[in-house]
mmCIF file of C-alpha atoms and ligand atoms in Angstrom:
data_model
loop_
_atom_site.group_PDB
_atom_site.id
_atom_site.type_symbol
_atom_site.label_atom_id
_atom_site.label_comp_id
_atom_site.label_asym_id
_atom_site.label_seq_id
_atom_site.Cartn_x
_atom_site.Cartn_y
_atom_site.Cartn_z
ATOM 1 C CA MET P 1 84.013 108.504 152.497
ATOM 2 C CA PRO P 2 82.760 104.841 151.162
ATOM 3 C CA SER P 3 85.079 102.184 152.721
ATOM 4 C CA ARG P 4 86.484 99.959 150.365
ATOM 5 C CA ALA P 5 87.076 96.337 151.025
ATOM 6 C CA ALA P 6 90.105 95.328 153.477
ATOM 7 C CA PRO P 7 93.374 94.082 151.441
ATOM 8 C CA THR P 8 93.334 90.880 149.724
ATOM 9 C CA THR P 9 95.624 88.285 148.935
ATOM 10 C CA GLN P 10 94.943 89.595 145.294
ATOM 11 C CA SER P 11 96.374 92.679 145.809
ATOM 12 C CA PRO P 12 99.318 93.757 144.115
ATOM 13 C CA PRO P 13 102.817 93.087 145.610
ATOM 14 C CA ILE P 14 103.872 96.441 147.439
ATOM 15 C CA PRO P 15 106.830 97.885 145.404
ATOM 16 C CA ALA P 16 110.289 98.971 146.586
ATOM 17 C CA GLY P 17 110.103 96.645 149.426
ATOM 18 C CA LEU P 18 107.703 98.668 151.639
ATOM 19 C CA THR P 19 105.527 97.229 154.010
ATOM 20 C CA ARG P 20 101.477 98.311 154.461
ATOM 21 C CA ASP P 21 102.485 100.536 157.545
ATOM 22 C CA GLN P 22 105.442 102.262 155.721
ATOM 23 C CA LEU P 23 102.703 103.150 152.856
ATOM 24 C CA LEU P 24 100.580 104.448 156.008
ATOM 25 C CA GLU P 25 103.506 106.178 157.458
ATOM 26 C CA ILE P 26 104.545 107.985 154.152
ATOM 27 C CA TYR P 27 100.906 108.922 153.910
ATOM 28 C CA ARG P 28 100.936 110.659 157.402
ATOM 29 C CA TYR P 29 104.193 112.668 156.491
ATOM 30 C CA LEU P 30 102.606 114.131 153.285
ATOM 31 C CA ARG P 31 98.841 114.654 155.289
ATOM 32 C CA LEU P 32 101.251 116.692 157.594
ATOM 33 C CA THR P 33 103.409 118.389 155.578
ATOM 34 C CA ARG P 34 100.278 119.527 153.943
ATOM 35 C CA THR P 35 98.221 120.260 156.890
ATOM 36 C CA LEU P 36 100.898 122.242 158.560
ATOM 37 C CA GLU P 37 101.285 124.257 155.648
ATOM 38 C CA GLU P 38 97.764 124.784 155.868
ATOM 39 C CA ARG P 39 97.740 126.152 159.382
ATOM 40 C CA LEU P 40 101.048 128.137 158.720
ATOM 41 C CA THR P 41 99.057 130.000 155.545
ATOM 42 C CA ALA P 42 96.072 130.802 158.029
ATOM 43 C CA LEU P 43 98.391 132.392 161.002
ATOM 44 C CA TYR P 44 100.311 134.216 158.178
ATOM 45 C CA ARG P 45 97.013 135.358 156.774
ATOM 46 C CA GLN P 46 96.517 136.460 160.424
ATOM 47 C CA SER P 47 100.088 138.369 160.588
ATOM 48 C CA LYS P 48 101.115 136.067 163.277
ATOM 49 C CA VAL P 49 104.088 134.493 160.552
ATOM 50 C CA ILE P 50 106.430 136.968 161.021
ATOM 51 C CA GLY P 51 108.830 136.500 158.160
ATOM 52 C CA GLY P 52 107.741 134.989 154.524
ATOM 53 C CA LEU P 53 105.931 132.130 154.190
ATOM 54 C CA PHE P 54 107.295 129.329 151.547
ATOM 55 C CA ARG P 55 104.871 126.662 150.304
ATOM 56 C CA SER P 56 105.844 122.984 148.992
ATOM 57 C CA LEU P 57 102.156 122.597 147.509
ATOM 58 C CA GLY P 58 101.910 120.345 144.993
ATOM 59 C CA GLN P 59 105.879 119.023 145.887
ATOM 60 C CA GLU P 60 105.310 117.455 148.932
ATOM 61 C CA GLY P 61 105.595 113.472 147.543
ATOM 62 C CA GLU P 62 109.039 114.370 146.256
ATOM 63 C CA SER P 63 110.245 115.512 149.813
ATOM 64 C CA VAL P 64 108.790 112.808 151.473
ATOM 65 C CA GLY P 65 109.142 110.205 149.328
ATOM 66 C CA SER P 66 113.195 111.147 149.086
ATOM 67 C CA ALA P 67 113.769 111.735 152.621
ATOM 68 C CA TYR P 68 112.133 108.283 153.542
ATOM 69 C CA ALA P 69 114.822 106.408 152.019
ATOM 70 C CA LEU P 70 117.358 107.612 154.318
ATOM 71 C CA ALA P 71 118.585 106.333 157.602
ATOM 72 C CA ARG P 72 117.501 107.943 160.720
ATOM 73 C CA GLY P 73 117.692 106.960 164.143
ATOM 74 C CA PRO P 74 121.670 107.209 166.153
ATOM 75 C CA ASN P 75 123.883 108.563 163.606
ATOM 76 C CA PRO P 76 121.422 109.237 160.867
ATOM 77 C CA ASP P 77 121.885 110.239 157.000
ATOM 78 C CA ILE P 78 122.177 113.701 156.975
ATOM 79 C CA LEU P 79 119.922 115.898 154.412
ATOM 80 C CA SER P 80 119.925 119.829 153.558
ATOM 81 C CA PRO P 81 116.595 120.879 153.077
ATOM 82 C CA LEU P 82 115.658 123.673 151.007
ATOM 83 C CA ILE P 83 112.743 126.567 152.020
ATOM 84 C CA ARG P 84 110.438 123.799 149.783
ATOM 85 C CA ASN P 85 111.422 120.826 152.137
ATOM 86 C CA LEU P 86 109.811 120.848 155.210
ATOM 87 C CA GLY P 87 108.527 116.996 154.400
ATOM 88 C CA SER P 88 111.634 116.009 154.561
ATOM 89 C CA MET P 89 112.326 117.700 157.944
ATOM 90 C CA LEU P 90 109.405 115.853 159.637
ATOM 91 C CA VAL P 91 110.558 112.493 157.861
ATOM 92 C CA MET P 92 113.420 113.038 159.930
ATOM 93 C CA GLY P 93 111.745 113.794 163.197
ATOM 94 C CA ALA P 94 110.883 117.739 163.379
ATOM 95 C CA GLU P 95 108.433 118.415 164.937
ATOM 96 C CA PRO P 96 105.201 120.910 164.057
ATOM 97 C CA ILE P 97 105.388 122.696 167.110
ATOM 98 C CA ALA P 98 109.271 123.607 166.586
ATOM 99 C CA ILE P 99 108.024 124.840 162.974
ATOM 100 C CA LEU P 100 105.224 126.647 164.190
ATOM 101 C CA ARG P 101 107.101 128.562 166.487
ATOM 102 C CA GLN P 102 109.702 129.084 164.417
ATOM 103 C CA TYR P 103 107.733 131.047 161.781
ATOM 104 C CA MET P 104 105.909 132.770 165.022
ATOM 105 C CA ALA P 105 109.899 133.848 165.873
ATOM 106 C CA LYS P 106 108.656 132.404 169.490
ATOM 107 C CA ALA P 107 111.040 132.729 172.275
ATOM 108 C CA GLU P 108 111.327 128.746 172.228
ATOM 109 C CA SER P 109 111.846 128.219 168.623
ATOM 110 C CA PRO P 110 114.730 126.370 167.883
ATOM 111 C CA THR P 111 116.536 129.774 166.805
ATOM 112 C CA ARG P 112 114.941 131.734 169.832
ATOM 113 C CA GLY P 113 112.852 133.942 167.321
ATOM 114 C CA ARG P 114 116.583 134.687 165.171
ATOM 115 C CA GLU P 115 115.456 133.247 162.258
ATOM 116 C CA LEU P 116 111.979 132.878 160.595
ATOM 117 C CA ASN P 117 111.425 129.823 158.683
ATOM 118 C CA VAL P 118 113.561 126.608 158.326
ATOM 119 C CA HIS P 119 117.013 127.594 158.145
ATOM 120 C CA PHE P 120 117.773 125.475 161.818
ATOM 121 C CA ASN P 121 119.416 122.315 161.967
ATOM 122 C CA ASP P 122 118.767 119.270 164.249
ATOM 123 C CA LEU P 123 122.261 117.051 163.696
ATOM 124 C CA ASP P 124 120.761 114.398 166.065
ATOM 125 C CA LYS P 125 117.593 114.208 163.755
ATOM 126 C CA GLY P 126 119.594 114.509 160.389
ATOM 127 C CA TYR P 127 118.785 117.750 158.918
ATOM 128 C CA LEU P 128 120.953 120.923 158.549
ATOM 129 C CA GLY P 129 119.819 124.430 158.365
ATOM 130 C CA GLN P 130 120.350 125.640 154.700
ATOM 131 C CA ILE P 131 122.455 128.751 153.486
ATOM 132 C CA SER P 132 120.428 130.969 151.716
ATOM 133 C CA HIS P 133 122.605 131.081 148.666
ATOM 134 C CA LEU P 134 121.474 129.406 145.951
ATOM 135 C CA GLY P 135 123.386 126.120 145.077
ATOM 136 C CA ASP P 136 125.851 126.805 148.376
ATOM 137 C CA MET P 137 124.407 123.619 150.036
ATOM 138 C CA ILE P 138 125.775 121.268 147.132
ATOM 139 C CA PRO P 139 129.608 122.080 148.507
ATOM 140 C CA VAL P 140 128.448 122.015 151.533
ATOM 141 C CA MET P 141 127.307 118.531 151.385
ATOM 142 C CA ALA P 142 129.923 117.456 149.184
ATOM 143 C CA GLY P 143 132.006 118.089 152.121
ATOM 144 C CA ILE P 144 129.752 116.533 154.489
ATOM 145 C CA ALA P 145 129.532 113.636 152.800
ATOM 146 C CA LEU P 146 133.400 113.582 152.433
ATOM 147 C CA THR P 147 133.693 113.549 155.830
ATOM 148 C CA PHE P 148 131.465 110.234 156.072
ATOM 149 C CA LYS P 149 133.753 108.826 153.591
ATOM 150 C CA LEU P 150 137.200 109.529 155.369
ATOM 151 C CA ARG P 151 136.294 108.845 158.630
ATOM 152 C CA GLY P 152 134.254 105.244 157.175
ATOM 153 C CA GLU P 153 131.410 106.073 158.660
ATOM 154 C CA PRO P 154 128.445 104.244 156.791
ATOM 155 C CA ARG P 155 126.666 107.560 156.140
ATOM 156 C CA VAL P 156 125.178 109.287 153.251
ATOM 157 C CA GLY P 157 124.099 112.949 152.459
ATOM 158 C CA LEU P 158 121.200 114.118 150.690
ATOM 159 C CA VAL P 159 120.927 117.434 149.437
ATOM 160 C CA TYR P 160 117.716 119.246 147.305
ATOM 161 C CA VAL P 161 118.670 121.770 144.891
ATOM 162 C CA GLY P 162 116.045 123.826 142.815
ATOM 163 C CA ASP P 163 116.235 124.145 139.035
ATOM 164 C CA GLY P 164 116.569 127.984 139.197
ATOM 165 C CA ALA P 165 119.830 126.919 141.604
ATOM 166 C CA THR P 166 121.251 124.642 139.139
ATOM 167 C CA SER P 167 122.529 127.604 137.031
ATOM 168 C CA THR P 168 124.838 128.609 139.954
ATOM 169 C CA GLY P 169 128.754 128.806 139.535
ATOM 170 C CA THR P 170 128.814 126.737 143.314
ATOM 171 C CA PHE P 171 126.238 124.106 141.864
ATOM 172 C CA HIS P 172 128.681 123.026 139.213
ATOM 173 C CA GLU P 173 131.847 123.628 141.208
ATOM 174 C CA GLY P 174 130.198 121.251 144.319
ATOM 175 C CA LEU P 175 129.111 118.812 141.578
ATOM 176 C CA ASN P 176 132.485 118.180 139.911
ATOM 177 C CA PHE P 177 134.151 117.874 143.453
ATOM 178 C CA ALA P 178 131.516 115.751 144.919
ATOM 179 C CA ALA P 179 131.716 113.459 141.380
ATOM 180 C CA VAL P 180 135.876 113.782 141.292
ATOM 181 C CA GLN P 181 136.084 112.723 145.352
ATOM 182 C CA LYS P 182 133.339 109.995 144.781
ATOM 183 C CA VAL P 183 131.733 111.197 148.236
ATOM 184 C CA PRO P 184 128.193 109.438 149.842
ATOM 185 C CA LEU P 185 126.293 112.211 148.316
ATOM 186 C CA VAL P 186 122.675 111.839 146.784
ATOM 187 C CA VAL P 187 121.606 114.923 144.923
ATOM 188 C CA ILE P 188 117.834 116.003 144.455
ATOM 189 C CA ALA P 189 116.941 118.657 141.871
ATOM 190 C CA GLU P 190 113.243 119.974 141.726
ATOM 191 C CA TYR P 191 111.934 121.103 138.325
ATOM 192 C CA ASN P 192 109.487 122.757 139.510
ATOM 193 C CA ARG P 193 108.974 124.885 136.547
ATOM 194 C CA TRP P 194 109.592 128.263 138.600
ATOM 195 C CA ALA P 195 112.585 129.894 139.551
ATOM 196 C CA TYR P 196 110.473 132.608 141.383
ATOM 197 C CA SER P 197 109.279 134.383 138.336
ATOM 198 C CA THR P 198 111.581 132.412 135.786
ATOM 199 C CA PRO P 199 110.622 129.571 133.406
ATOM 200 C CA PRO P 200 113.233 127.023 132.462
ATOM 201 C CA GLU P 201 113.496 128.051 128.661
ATOM 202 C CA LYS P 202 114.721 131.110 130.192
ATOM 203 C CA GLN P 203 117.002 129.386 132.613
ATOM 204 C CA PHE P 204 118.909 126.715 130.733
ATOM 205 C CA ALA P 205 119.099 125.142 127.428
ATOM 206 C CA VAL P 206 119.251 121.667 128.349
ATOM 207 C CA LYS P 207 115.878 119.881 128.580
ATOM 208 C CA ASP P 208 116.777 117.964 131.651
ATOM 209 C CA LEU P 209 118.426 118.899 134.285
ATOM 210 C CA ALA P 210 120.251 115.523 134.397
ATOM 211 C CA GLU P 211 122.297 116.100 131.726
ATOM 212 C CA LYS P 212 123.981 118.817 133.488
ATOM 213 C CA ALA P 213 125.074 116.389 136.128
ATOM 214 C CA LYS P 214 126.126 113.491 133.645
ATOM 215 C CA ALA P 215 128.801 115.843 131.976
ATOM 216 C CA TYR P 216 130.262 115.581 135.023
ATOM 217 C CA GLY P 217 130.661 111.713 135.051
ATOM 218 C CA ILE P 218 127.554 111.161 137.334
ATOM 219 C CA PRO P 219 124.906 108.572 136.963
ATOM 220 C CA ALA P 220 121.406 110.622 136.870
ATOM 221 C CA VAL P 221 117.717 109.549 136.276
ATOM 222 C CA THR P 222 114.900 111.998 135.625
ATOM 223 C CA LEU P 223 111.382 110.626 136.974
ATOM 224 C CA ASP P 224 107.949 111.291 138.154
ATOM 225 C CA GLY P 225 108.106 113.680 140.796
ATOM 226 C CA ASN P 226 104.826 113.825 142.175
ATOM 227 C CA ASP P 227 104.640 109.921 141.680
ATOM 228 C CA VAL P 228 105.520 109.365 145.322
ATOM 229 C CA LEU P 229 106.699 105.353 145.099
ATOM 230 C CA ALA P 230 108.763 106.423 142.407
ATOM 231 C CA VAL P 231 111.002 109.023 143.895
ATOM 232 C CA TYR P 232 111.324 106.799 147.005
ATOM 233 C CA GLU P 233 112.748 103.804 145.019
ATOM 234 C CA ALA P 234 114.600 105.645 143.008
ATOM 235 C CA THR P 235 116.172 107.506 146.038
ATOM 236 C CA ARG P 236 116.758 104.358 147.762
ATOM 237 C CA PHE P 237 118.685 102.700 145.145
ATOM 238 C CA ALA P 238 121.373 106.025 145.185
ATOM 239 C CA VAL P 239 121.351 106.091 148.524
ATOM 240 C CA GLU P 240 122.450 102.433 148.584
ATOM 241 C CA ARG P 241 124.738 102.849 145.921
ATOM 242 C CA ALA P 242 126.171 105.959 147.600
ATOM 243 C CA ARG P 243 126.343 103.932 151.138
ATOM 244 C CA SER P 244 128.597 100.815 149.208
ATOM 245 C CA GLY P 245 130.934 103.270 148.411
ATOM 246 C CA HIS P 246 130.063 103.953 144.855
ATOM 247 C CA GLY P 247 130.156 107.710 144.879
ATOM 248 C CA VAL P 248 127.176 110.251 144.342
ATOM 249 C CA HIS P 249 123.828 110.036 142.557
ATOM 250 C CA PHE P 250 121.816 112.608 140.951
ATOM 251 C CA VAL P 251 117.671 112.281 140.918
ATOM 252 C CA GLU P 252 115.979 114.937 138.905
ATOM 253 C CA VAL P 253 112.207 114.742 139.696
ATOM 254 C CA LYS P 254 109.850 116.371 137.404
ATOM 255 C CA THR P 255 107.102 118.422 139.971
ATOM 256 C CA TYR P 256 105.550 121.701 139.894
ATOM 257 C CA ARG P 257 105.354 124.595 142.646
ATOM 258 C CA ARG P 258 101.459 125.624 142.736
ATOM 259 C CA LYS P 259 102.009 128.469 144.896
ATOM 260 C CA GLY P 260 103.971 131.909 144.343
ATOM 261 C CA HIS P 261 107.468 131.717 145.349
ATOM 262 C CA ALA P 262 106.088 132.685 149.258
ATOM 263 C CA GLU P 263 102.988 133.909 149.692
ATOM 264 C CA HIS P 264 103.327 137.132 149.257
ATOM 265 C CA ASP P 265 103.947 136.650 145.676
ATOM 266 C CA ASP P 266 100.524 136.514 143.449
ATOM 267 C CA GLN P 267 101.768 134.738 140.775
ATOM 268 C CA HIS P 268 100.678 136.940 138.310
ATOM 269 C CA TYR P 269 103.006 135.606 135.700
ATOM 270 C CA VAL P 270 101.856 131.677 135.888
ATOM 271 C CA PRO P 271 98.707 130.877 133.199
ATOM 272 C CA LYS P 272 96.085 129.828 135.423
ATOM 273 C CA GLU P 273 95.165 126.854 133.045
ATOM 274 C CA GLU P 274 98.560 125.423 133.912
ATOM 275 C CA LEU P 275 97.825 125.939 137.606
ATOM 276 C CA ASP P 276 94.390 124.369 137.376
ATOM 277 C CA TRP P 277 95.511 121.490 135.684
ATOM 278 C CA TRP P 278 98.276 120.762 138.072
ATOM 279 C CA ALA P 279 96.201 120.648 140.855
ATOM 280 C CA LYS P 280 93.364 118.502 139.539
ATOM 281 C CA GLU P 281 95.575 115.813 137.598
ATOM 282 C CA ASN P 282 98.523 115.963 138.992
ATOM 283 C CA ASP P 283 98.336 116.231 142.919
ATOM 284 C CA PRO P 284 101.009 114.129 144.421
ATOM 285 C CA VAL P 285 98.788 113.869 147.682
ATOM 286 C CA ASP P 286 95.689 112.353 145.529
ATOM 287 C CA ARG P 287 97.600 110.377 143.071
ATOM 288 C CA TYR P 288 98.932 108.513 146.137
ATOM 289 C CA VAL P 289 95.614 108.080 148.191
ATOM 290 C CA LYS P 290 94.310 106.888 144.246
ATOM 291 C CA ARG P 291 96.922 104.057 144.312
ATOM 292 C CA LEU P 292 96.619 103.067 147.832
ATOM 293 C CA VAL P 293 93.371 102.247 147.818
ATOM 294 C CA GLN P 294 93.326 101.214 144.179
ATOM 295 C CA GLU P 295 95.617 98.687 144.625
ATOM 296 C CA GLU P 296 93.733 97.458 147.840
ATOM 297 C CA TRP P 297 97.120 98.141 149.913
ATOM 298 C CA VAL P 298 94.886 100.208 152.513
ATOM 299 C CA GLU P 299 91.783 101.137 153.167
ATOM 300 C CA GLU P 300 90.247 104.396 152.768
ATOM 301 C CA ARG P 301 89.013 104.618 156.552
ATOM 302 C CA GLU P 302 92.629 104.237 157.633
ATOM 303 C CA LEU P 303 93.784 107.478 155.506
ATOM 304 C CA LYS P 304 90.391 109.100 157.158
ATOM 305 C CA ALA P 305 91.878 108.211 160.399
ATOM 306 C CA ILE P 306 95.186 109.429 159.726
ATOM 307 C CA ASP P 307 93.816 112.669 158.753
ATOM 308 C CA ASP P 308 91.771 113.117 161.995
ATOM 309 C CA ARG P 309 94.600 112.501 163.906
ATOM 310 C CA VAL P 310 97.207 115.068 161.892
ATOM 311 C CA ARG P 311 94.329 117.738 162.098
ATOM 312 C CA VAL P 312 94.128 117.206 165.859
ATOM 313 C CA GLU P 313 97.981 117.123 166.325
ATOM 314 C CA ILE P 314 98.423 120.224 164.490
ATOM 315 C CA ASP P 315 95.445 122.212 166.537
ATOM 316 C CA GLN P 316 97.267 121.089 169.561
ATOM 317 C CA ALA P 317 100.300 122.018 168.375
ATOM 318 C CA THR P 318 99.126 125.664 167.306
ATOM 319 C CA ASP P 319 97.326 125.710 170.875
ATOM 320 C CA ALA P 320 100.354 125.125 172.416
ATOM 321 C CA CYS P 321 102.379 127.855 171.572
ATOM 322 C CA ALA P 322 100.210 130.887 169.897
ATOM 323 C CA GLY P 323 100.307 132.264 173.135
ATOM 324 C CA GLU P 324 103.893 131.812 173.756
ATOM 325 C CA PRO P 325 106.084 135.035 174.026
ATOM 326 C CA LEU P 326 108.205 136.437 171.305
ATOM 327 C CA PRO P 327 112.042 136.635 172.828
ATOM 328 C CA PRO P 328 112.508 140.245 174.979
ATOM 329 C CA GLY P 329 114.014 143.020 172.573
ATOM 330 C CA GLU P 330 117.197 143.201 174.787
ATOM 331 C CA SER P 331 117.969 139.615 174.149
ATOM 332 C CA ALA P 332 118.365 140.528 170.553
ATOM 333 C CA LEU P 333 122.374 139.923 170.084
ATOM 334 C CA GLY P 334 123.023 137.121 172.305
ATOM 335 C CA GLY P 335 123.720 133.793 170.341
ATOM 336 C CA VAL P 336 124.440 135.804 166.866
ATOM 337 C CA TYR P 337 127.648 136.704 167.492
ATOM 338 C CA ALA P 338 130.746 134.522 168.825
ATOM 339 C CA ASP P 339 130.855 135.880 172.395
ATOM 340 C CA PRO P 340 133.471 137.130 173.415
ATOM 341 C CA ALA P 341 134.315 137.934 169.288
ATOM 342 C CA ALA P 342 136.365 135.421 167.865
ATOM 343 C CA ALA P 343 138.252 138.100 165.646
ATOM 344 C CA PRO P 344 139.408 141.717 166.848
ATOM 345 C CA ARG P 345 136.772 144.758 164.781
ATOM 346 C CA HIS P 346 138.000 145.441 161.537
ATOM 347 C CA TRP P 347 139.447 148.825 162.033
ATOM 348 C CA TYR P 348 137.116 150.720 160.264
ATOM 349 C CA ARG P 349 134.870 149.787 162.792
ATOM 350 C CA SER P 350 136.170 151.907 165.228
ATOM 351 C CA LEU P 351 136.148 155.194 163.194
HETATM 352 C C1 TPP A 401 122.716 133.014 144.590
HETATM 353 C C2 TPP A 401 121.493 133.828 144.857
HETATM 354 N N1 TPP A 401 120.526 134.322 144.228
HETATM 355 C C3 TPP A 401 119.459 134.929 144.091
HETATM 356 C C4 TPP A 401 118.710 134.303 145.353
HETATM 357 C C5 TPP A 401 116.895 135.109 145.666
HETATM 358 N N2 TPP A 401 116.374 133.573 145.190
HETATM 359 C C6 TPP A 401 115.710 132.855 146.597
HETATM 360 S S1 TPP A 401 114.728 131.749 145.692
HETATM 361 C C7 TPP A 401 115.005 132.342 144.468
HETATM 362 C C8 TPP A 401 114.644 131.353 143.483
HETATM 363 C C9 TPP A 401 114.890 130.140 143.724
HETATM 364 O O1 TPP A 401 114.608 128.811 142.401
HETATM 365 P P1 TPP A 401 114.751 127.507 142.566
HETATM 366 O O2 TPP A 401 115.966 127.274 142.723
HETATM 367 O O3 TPP A 401 114.282 126.834 140.965
HETATM 368 O O4 TPP A 401 113.770 127.004 143.368
HETATM 369 P P2 TPP A 401 112.143 126.790 143.894
HETATM 370 O O5 TPP A 401 112.249 128.525 144.478
HETATM 371 O O6 TPP A 401 111.293 126.912 142.371
HETATM 372 O O7 TPP A 401 111.838 125.741 144.876
HETATM 373 C C10 TPP A 401 115.891 133.317 144.559
HETATM 374 C C11 TPP A 401 116.363 133.493 142.787
HETATM 375 C C12 TPP A 401 119.564 133.451 146.389
HETATM 376 N N3 TPP A 401 119.100 132.941 147.710
HETATM 377 N N4 TPP A 401 120.704 133.492 146.173
#
């Protein structure tokens, strides 16, 4: 890759108050997400990933850009990722080796092999394990954000929700509750055009998901979800607004799910030209790289060096855990149910 000139004083100012180092850090998270998911795909094809594999290909920009707007470190903001928000977990500090162990159900994985992808939490780092039922994390996160408000903690919650999940009752109940209680919550609604095999025109009759939020009195914006810096800037505004006591904010990101629902899904219902267009013309990582280099904020060789380091990091993490054991079969029920049982067995279980 030919190297371009170093940043000059004529370069346009970097937007959103970001520094050059932060631009590079955002790039690292984008690359880490993509490379880690590519590695997981290879492991899935070797039958080393035990459960399903859900990719965020083409959506990494909105996960990374939004999570990057949160406060990390001691007493962090809390985010609630979905299966397609691996990038947001990495930004909050999830380690690639923990993700690899989790997908391979290793004994040393965060859930010790009890769960097979990203349904695990680390409250010190600032992410929850999701409830799989679509929409349910909206009321859960509204409740968590309410605790921040009641305790007077300057913390914010951020919850991701898919376009399909906005059709559930809990989405509407949770959103209304959050609006009425004015909780410090940011909702990132991912309009990625497919909910399993259901397209938007069979899912809802509104044009933008933001209209649903406005109906509950919540300020809402719709933006290009594959423009990493635009997502960062809009989320940062929403986060600071929530932190200063102004309540919920809704950010709709228009993006595209470039893989099937999970690796087993061959996407036969998706027009091939549509997939090709998003891959060639609207890839969030390609667009980010192009902008950084064209604006002369960074040099291509710096990005290449990050690519190389990320590849080594993922190789080392894979090598370190590939041969690790699965949990012993006899341990399977430990840590799943309360011990001793929190409530007596239901009468019909003794029949
Ligand atoms: C209440 C409920 N209904 C159905 C499902 C099964 N399901 C899991 S993911 C999914 C599609 C989700 O689509 P969307 O919310 O748009 O998110 P995306 O997969 O596009 O990121 C479905 C139907 C579920 N988990 N919960």
